[in-house]
CSV table of C-alpha atoms and ligand atoms in Angstrom, one decimal:
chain,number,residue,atom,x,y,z
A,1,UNK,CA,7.5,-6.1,16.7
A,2,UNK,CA,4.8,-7.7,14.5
A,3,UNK,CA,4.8,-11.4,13.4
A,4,UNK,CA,3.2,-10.3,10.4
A,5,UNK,CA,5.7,-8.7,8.9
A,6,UNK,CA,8.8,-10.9,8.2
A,7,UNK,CA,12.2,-8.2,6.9
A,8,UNK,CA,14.9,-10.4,5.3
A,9,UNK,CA,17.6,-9.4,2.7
A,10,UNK,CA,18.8,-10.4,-0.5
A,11,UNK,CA,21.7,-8.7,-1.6
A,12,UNK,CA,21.4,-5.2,-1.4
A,13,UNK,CA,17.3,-6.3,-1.9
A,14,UNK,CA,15.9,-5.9,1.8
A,15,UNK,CA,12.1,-7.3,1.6
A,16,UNK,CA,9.6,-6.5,3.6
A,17,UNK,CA,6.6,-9.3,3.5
A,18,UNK,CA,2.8,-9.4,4.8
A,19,UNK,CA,2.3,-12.3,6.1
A,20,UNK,CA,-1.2,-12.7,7.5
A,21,UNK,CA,-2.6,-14.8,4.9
A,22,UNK,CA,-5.4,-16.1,7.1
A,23,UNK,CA,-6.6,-12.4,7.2
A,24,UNK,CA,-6.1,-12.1,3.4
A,25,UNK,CA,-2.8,-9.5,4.8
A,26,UNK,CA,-5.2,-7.4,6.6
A,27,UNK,CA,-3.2,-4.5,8.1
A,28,UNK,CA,-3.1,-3.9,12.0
A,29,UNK,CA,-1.5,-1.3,13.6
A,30,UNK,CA,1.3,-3.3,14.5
A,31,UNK,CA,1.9,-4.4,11.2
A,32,UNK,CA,2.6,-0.8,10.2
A,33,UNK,CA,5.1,0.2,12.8
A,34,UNK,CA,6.9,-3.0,11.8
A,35,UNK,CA,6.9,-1.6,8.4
A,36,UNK,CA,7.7,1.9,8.5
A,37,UNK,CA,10.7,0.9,11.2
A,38,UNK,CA,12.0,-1.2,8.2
A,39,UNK,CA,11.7,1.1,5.7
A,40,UNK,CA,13.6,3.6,7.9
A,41,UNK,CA,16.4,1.1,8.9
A,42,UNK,CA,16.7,0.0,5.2
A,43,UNK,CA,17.1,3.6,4.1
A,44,UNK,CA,19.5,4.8,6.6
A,45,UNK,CA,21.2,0.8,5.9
A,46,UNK,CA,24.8,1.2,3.3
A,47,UNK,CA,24.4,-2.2,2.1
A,48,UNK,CA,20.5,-1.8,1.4
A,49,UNK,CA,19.9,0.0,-1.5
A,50,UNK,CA,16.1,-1.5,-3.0
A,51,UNK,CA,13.0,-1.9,-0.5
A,52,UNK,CA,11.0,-4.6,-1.9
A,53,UNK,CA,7.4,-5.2,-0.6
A,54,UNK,CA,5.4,-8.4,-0.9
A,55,UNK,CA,2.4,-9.7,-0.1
A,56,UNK,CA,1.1,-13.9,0.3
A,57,UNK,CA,0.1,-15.7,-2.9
A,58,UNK,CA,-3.7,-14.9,-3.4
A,59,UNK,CA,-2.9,-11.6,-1.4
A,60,UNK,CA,-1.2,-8.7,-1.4
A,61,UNK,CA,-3.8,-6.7,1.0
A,62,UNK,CA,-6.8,-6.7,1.9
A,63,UNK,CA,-6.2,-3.0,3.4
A,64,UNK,CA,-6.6,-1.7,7.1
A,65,UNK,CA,-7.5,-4.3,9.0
A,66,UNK,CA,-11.1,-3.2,9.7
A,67,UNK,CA,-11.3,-4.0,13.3
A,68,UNK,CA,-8.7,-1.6,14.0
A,69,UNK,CA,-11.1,0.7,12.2
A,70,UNK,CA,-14.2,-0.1,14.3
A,71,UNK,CA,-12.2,0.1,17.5
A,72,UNK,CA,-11.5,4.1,16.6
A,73,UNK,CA,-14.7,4.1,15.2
A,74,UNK,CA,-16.0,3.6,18.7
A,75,UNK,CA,-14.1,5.9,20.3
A,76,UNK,CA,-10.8,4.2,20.5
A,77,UNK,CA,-7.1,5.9,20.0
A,78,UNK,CA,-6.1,6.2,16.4
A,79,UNK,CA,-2.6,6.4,17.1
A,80,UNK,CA,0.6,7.4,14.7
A,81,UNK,CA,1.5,4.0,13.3
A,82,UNK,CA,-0.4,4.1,9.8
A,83,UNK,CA,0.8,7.8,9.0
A,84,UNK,CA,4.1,6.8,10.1
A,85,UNK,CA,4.2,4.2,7.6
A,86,UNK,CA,3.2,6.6,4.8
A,87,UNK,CA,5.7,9.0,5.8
A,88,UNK,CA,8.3,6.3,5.6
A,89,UNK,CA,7.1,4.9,2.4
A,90,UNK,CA,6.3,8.6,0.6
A,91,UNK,CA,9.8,9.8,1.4
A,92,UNK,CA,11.8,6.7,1.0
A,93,UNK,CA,15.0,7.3,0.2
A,94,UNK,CA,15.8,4.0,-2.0
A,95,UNK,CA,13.7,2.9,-4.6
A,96,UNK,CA,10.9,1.0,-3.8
A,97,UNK,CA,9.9,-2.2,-5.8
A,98,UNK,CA,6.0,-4.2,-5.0
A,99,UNK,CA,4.8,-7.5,-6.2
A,100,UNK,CA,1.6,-7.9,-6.0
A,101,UNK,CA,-0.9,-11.5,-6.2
A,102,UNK,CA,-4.4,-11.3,-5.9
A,103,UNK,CA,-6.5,-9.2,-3.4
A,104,UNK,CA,-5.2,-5.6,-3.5
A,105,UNK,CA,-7.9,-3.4,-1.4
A,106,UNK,CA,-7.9,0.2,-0.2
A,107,UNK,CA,-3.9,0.7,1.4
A,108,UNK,CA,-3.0,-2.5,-0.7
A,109,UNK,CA,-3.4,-0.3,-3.7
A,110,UNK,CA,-2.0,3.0,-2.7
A,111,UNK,CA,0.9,1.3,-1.3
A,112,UNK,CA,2.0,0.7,-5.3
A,113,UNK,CA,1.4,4.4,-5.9
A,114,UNK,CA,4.4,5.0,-4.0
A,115,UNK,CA,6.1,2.5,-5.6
A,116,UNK,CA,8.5,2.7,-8.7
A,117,UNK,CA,7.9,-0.8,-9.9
A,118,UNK,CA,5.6,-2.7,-9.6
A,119,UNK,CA,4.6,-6.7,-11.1
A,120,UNK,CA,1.2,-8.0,-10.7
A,121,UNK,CA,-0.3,-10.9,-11.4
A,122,UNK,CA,-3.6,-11.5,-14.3
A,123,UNK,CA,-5.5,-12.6,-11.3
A,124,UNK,CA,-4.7,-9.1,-9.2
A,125,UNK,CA,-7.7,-6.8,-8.9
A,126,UNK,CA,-6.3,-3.3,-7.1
A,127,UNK,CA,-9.5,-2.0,-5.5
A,128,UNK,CA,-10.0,1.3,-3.4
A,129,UNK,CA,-13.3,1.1,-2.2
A,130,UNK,CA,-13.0,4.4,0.2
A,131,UNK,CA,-16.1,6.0,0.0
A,132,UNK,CA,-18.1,3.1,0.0
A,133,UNK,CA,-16.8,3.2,3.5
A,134,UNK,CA,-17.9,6.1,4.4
A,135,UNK,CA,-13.8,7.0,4.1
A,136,UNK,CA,-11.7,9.0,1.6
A,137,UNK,CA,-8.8,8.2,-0.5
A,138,UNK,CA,-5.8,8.1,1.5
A,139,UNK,CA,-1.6,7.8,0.8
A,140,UNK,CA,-1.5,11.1,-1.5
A,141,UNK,CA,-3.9,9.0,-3.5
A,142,UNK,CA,-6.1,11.9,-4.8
A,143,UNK,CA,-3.2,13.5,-5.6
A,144,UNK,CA,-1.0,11.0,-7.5
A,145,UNK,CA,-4.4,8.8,-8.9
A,146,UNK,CA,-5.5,11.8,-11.2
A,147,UNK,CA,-1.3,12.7,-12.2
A,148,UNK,CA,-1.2,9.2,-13.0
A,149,UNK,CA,-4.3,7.9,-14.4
A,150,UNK,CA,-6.1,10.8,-15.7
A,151,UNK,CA,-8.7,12.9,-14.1
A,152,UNK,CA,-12.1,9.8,-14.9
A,153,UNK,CA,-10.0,6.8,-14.3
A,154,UNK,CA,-8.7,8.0,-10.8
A,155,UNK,CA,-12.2,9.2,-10.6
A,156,UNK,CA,-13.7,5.1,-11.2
A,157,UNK,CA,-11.0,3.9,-9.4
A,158,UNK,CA,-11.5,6.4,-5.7
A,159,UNK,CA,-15.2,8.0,-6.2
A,160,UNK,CA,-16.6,4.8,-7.4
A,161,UNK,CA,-14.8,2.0,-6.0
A,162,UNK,CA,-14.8,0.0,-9.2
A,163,UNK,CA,-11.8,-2.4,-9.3
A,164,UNK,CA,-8.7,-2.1,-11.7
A,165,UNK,CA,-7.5,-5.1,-13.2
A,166,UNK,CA,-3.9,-5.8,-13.7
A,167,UNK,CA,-3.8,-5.5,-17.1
A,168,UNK,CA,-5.7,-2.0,-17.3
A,169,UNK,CA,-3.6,-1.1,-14.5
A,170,UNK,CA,-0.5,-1.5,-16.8
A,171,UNK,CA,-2.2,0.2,-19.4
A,172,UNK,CA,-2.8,3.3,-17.5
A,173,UNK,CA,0.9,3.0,-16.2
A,174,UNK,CA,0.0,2.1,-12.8
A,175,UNK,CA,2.4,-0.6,-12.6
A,176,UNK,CA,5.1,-1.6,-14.7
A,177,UNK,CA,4.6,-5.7,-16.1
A,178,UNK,CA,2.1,-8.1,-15.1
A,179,UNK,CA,3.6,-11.7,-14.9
A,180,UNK,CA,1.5,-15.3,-14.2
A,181,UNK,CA,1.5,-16.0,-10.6
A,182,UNK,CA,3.9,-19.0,-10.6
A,183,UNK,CA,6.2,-16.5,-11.8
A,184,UNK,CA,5.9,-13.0,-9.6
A,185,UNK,CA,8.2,-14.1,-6.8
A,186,UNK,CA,11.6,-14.6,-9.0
A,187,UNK,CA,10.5,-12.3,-11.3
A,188,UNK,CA,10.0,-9.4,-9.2
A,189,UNK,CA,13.2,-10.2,-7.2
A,190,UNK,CA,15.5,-10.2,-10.0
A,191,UNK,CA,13.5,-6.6,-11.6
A,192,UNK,CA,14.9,-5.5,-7.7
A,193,UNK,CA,18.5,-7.2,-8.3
A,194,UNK,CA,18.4,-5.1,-11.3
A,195,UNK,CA,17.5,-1.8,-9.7
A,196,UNK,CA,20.1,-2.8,-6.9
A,197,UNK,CA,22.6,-3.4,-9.4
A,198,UNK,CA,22.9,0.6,-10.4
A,199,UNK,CA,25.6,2.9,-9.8
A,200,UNK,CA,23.3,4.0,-6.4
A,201,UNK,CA,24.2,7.9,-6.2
A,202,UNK,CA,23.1,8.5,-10.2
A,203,UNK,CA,20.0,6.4,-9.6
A,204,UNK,CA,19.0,8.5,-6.1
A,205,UNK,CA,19.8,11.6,-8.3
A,206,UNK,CA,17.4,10.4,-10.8
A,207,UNK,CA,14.7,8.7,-9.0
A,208,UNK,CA,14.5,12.5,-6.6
A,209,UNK,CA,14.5,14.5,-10.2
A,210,UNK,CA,11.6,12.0,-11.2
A,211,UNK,CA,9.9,12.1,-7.7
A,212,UNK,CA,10.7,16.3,-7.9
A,213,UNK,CA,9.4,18.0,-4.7
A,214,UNK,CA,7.8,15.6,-2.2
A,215,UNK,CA,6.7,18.6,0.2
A,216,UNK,CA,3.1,18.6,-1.9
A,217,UNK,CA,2.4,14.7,-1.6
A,218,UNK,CA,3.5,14.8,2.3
A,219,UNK,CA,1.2,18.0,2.9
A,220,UNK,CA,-1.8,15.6,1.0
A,221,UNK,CA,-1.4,12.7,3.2
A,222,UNK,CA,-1.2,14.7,6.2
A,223,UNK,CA,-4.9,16.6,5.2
A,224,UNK,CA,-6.0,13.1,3.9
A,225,UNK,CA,-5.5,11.4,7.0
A,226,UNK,CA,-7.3,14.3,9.0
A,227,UNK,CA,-10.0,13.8,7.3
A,228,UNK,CA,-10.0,10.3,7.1
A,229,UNK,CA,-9.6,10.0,10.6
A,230,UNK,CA,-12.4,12.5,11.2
A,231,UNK,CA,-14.9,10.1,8.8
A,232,UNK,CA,-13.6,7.0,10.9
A,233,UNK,CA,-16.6,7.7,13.4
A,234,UNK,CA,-18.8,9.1,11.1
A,235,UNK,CA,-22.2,6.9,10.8
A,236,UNK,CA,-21.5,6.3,7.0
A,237,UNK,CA,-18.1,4.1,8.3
A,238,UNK,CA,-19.5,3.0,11.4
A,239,UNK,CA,-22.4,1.3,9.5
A,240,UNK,CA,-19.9,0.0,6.7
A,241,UNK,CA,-17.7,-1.4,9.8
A,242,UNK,CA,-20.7,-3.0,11.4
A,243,UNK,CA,-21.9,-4.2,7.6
A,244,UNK,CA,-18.5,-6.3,7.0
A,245,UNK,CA,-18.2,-7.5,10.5
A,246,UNK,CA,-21.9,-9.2,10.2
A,247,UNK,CA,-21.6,-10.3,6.6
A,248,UNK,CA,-21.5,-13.8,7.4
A,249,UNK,CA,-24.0,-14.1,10.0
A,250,UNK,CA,-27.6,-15.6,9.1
B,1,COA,N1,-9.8,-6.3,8.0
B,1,COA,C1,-10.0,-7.3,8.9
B,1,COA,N2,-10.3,-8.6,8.6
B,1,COA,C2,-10.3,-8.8,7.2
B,1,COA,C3,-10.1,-7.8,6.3
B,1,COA,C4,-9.9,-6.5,6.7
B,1,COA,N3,-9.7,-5.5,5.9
B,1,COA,N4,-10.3,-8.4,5.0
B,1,COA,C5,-10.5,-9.7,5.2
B,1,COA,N5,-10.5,-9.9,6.6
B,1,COA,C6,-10.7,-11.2,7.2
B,1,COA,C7,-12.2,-11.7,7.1
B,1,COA,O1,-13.0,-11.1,8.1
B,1,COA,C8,-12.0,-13.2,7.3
B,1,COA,O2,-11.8,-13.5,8.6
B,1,COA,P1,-12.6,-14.7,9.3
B,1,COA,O3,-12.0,-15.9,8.5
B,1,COA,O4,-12.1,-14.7,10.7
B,1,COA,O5,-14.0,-14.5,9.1
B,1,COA,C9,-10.7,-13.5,6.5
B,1,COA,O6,-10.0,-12.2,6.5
B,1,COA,C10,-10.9,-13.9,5.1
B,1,COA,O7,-11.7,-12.9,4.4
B,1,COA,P2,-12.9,-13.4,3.5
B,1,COA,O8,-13.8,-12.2,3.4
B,1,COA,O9,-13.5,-14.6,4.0
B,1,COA,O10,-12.2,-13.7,2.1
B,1,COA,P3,-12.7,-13.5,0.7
B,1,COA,O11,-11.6,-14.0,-0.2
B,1,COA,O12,-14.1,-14.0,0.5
B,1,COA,O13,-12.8,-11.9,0.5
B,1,COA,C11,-11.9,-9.6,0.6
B,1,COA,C12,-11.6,-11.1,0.6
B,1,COA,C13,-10.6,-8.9,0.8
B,1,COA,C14,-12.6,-9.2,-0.8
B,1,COA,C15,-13.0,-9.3,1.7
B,1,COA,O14,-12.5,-9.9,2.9
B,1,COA,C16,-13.1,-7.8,2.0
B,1,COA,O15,-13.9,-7.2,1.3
B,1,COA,N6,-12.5,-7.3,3.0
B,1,COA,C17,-12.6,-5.9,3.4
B,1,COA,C18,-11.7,-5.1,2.5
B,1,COA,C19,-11.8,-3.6,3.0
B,1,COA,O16,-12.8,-3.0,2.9
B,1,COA,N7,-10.6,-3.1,3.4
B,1,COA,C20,-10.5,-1.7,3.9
B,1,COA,C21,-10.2,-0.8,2.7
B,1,COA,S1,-10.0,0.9,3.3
């Protein structure tokens, strides 16, 4: 479906993996279908009972790969695959573990807002810079950033862009641990073991009683992305697009 994304299991552990390193994990819209199909299969999956994501060393994401946002931005078809993925990941049934390395932009930060662990490494930045697009916050972002961080920080992190580092992102409980980089791959696999390792029908009851009603999030993503993909061809993103895609010209 997408080269990019590589599924594999581990136990009852099934990760899923960005690999486009050479794109610092850039997103397509291949990538997302790949992704949301195997969240889906891994939920509906007996013998799965922890989705683990995973990013390349150096990169966890560098967000939506910003082609695929010119192309709409020029009057190309959005298509189904990114809200797909959000679906799949806001209403997963299993709990959801990240590890995240390095460059953690705009989708490769909200993912981890969905997530119920997550390790990151000193070096991670998580970075959201929506507006500075021309965009808005997306992924039930402006929903769960101010629950979770507090009405100013959420405020920094998705008005102003300015970048979280892993350590303050621990402190304001966005993620759970940060671990050195060496480490993150073992360590966030056996944190996954762990959650794997749970009597699974307490845990679900649990994790839905600590998720509560997911109707609200759902109905934010959905009015997110309509007006995210109404900014998409506004002139504010168009001329962001056109900035990053000339960057390193002259
Ligand atoms: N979409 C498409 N391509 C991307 C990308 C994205 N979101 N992020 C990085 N790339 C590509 C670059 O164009 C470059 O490709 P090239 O080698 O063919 O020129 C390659 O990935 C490496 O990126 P580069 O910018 O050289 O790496 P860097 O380490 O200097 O910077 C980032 C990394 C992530 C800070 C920088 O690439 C960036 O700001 N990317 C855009 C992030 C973004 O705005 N995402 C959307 C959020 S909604």
């Amino acid at each position: 479906m997408s080269e990019h994304i590589e599924v594999s299991r581990d136990g009852a552990v099934q990760t899923v993996r960005m690999n486009r390193p050479d794109k610092k994990n850039a997103i397509t819209r291949a990538m997302y279908a790949a992704m949301a199909k195997a969240l889906t299969e891994g939920d509906a999956d007996e013998a799965v009972r922890v989705h683990l994501i995973l990013g390349v060393p150096g990169a966890f994401s560098s967000g939506n790969d910003l082609a695929d946002f010119m192309a709409v931005a020029t009057g190309g078809e959005h298509g189904t695959e990114v809200y797909d993925f959000l679906m799949a990941l806001a209403t997963a049934q299993k709990p959801v573990v990240s590890g995240v390395d390095g460059i953690a932009v705009g989708i490769g930060t909200t993912i981890n807002f969905h997530c119920d662990l997550t390790l990151a490494t000193p070096r991670t930045r998580f970075h959201t810079p929506f507006v500075d697009l021309g965009l808005v916050p997306e992924a039930g972002s402006s929903l769960i950033g101010p629950a979770l961080l507090g009405r100013q920080r959420a405020f920094a992190l998705l008005g102003l862009g300015e970048p979280l580092a892993a350590a303050d992102a621990k402190a304001a409980g966005l993620i759970h641990d940060v671990v050195a980089e060496e480490e993150l791959e073992a360590a966030v696999l056996a944190l996954a073991q762990r959650v794997a390792a749970k009597p699974p029908q307490a845990l679900k009851i649990a994790r839905d009683f600590m998720l509560g009603d997911r109707e609200a999030l759902v109905a934010r993503i959905r009015a997110e992305g309509e007006q995210f993909r109404a900014r998409l061809s506004s002139d504010e993103a168009r001329n962001a697009f056109v900035a990053f895609m000339n960057r390193k010209k002259g």
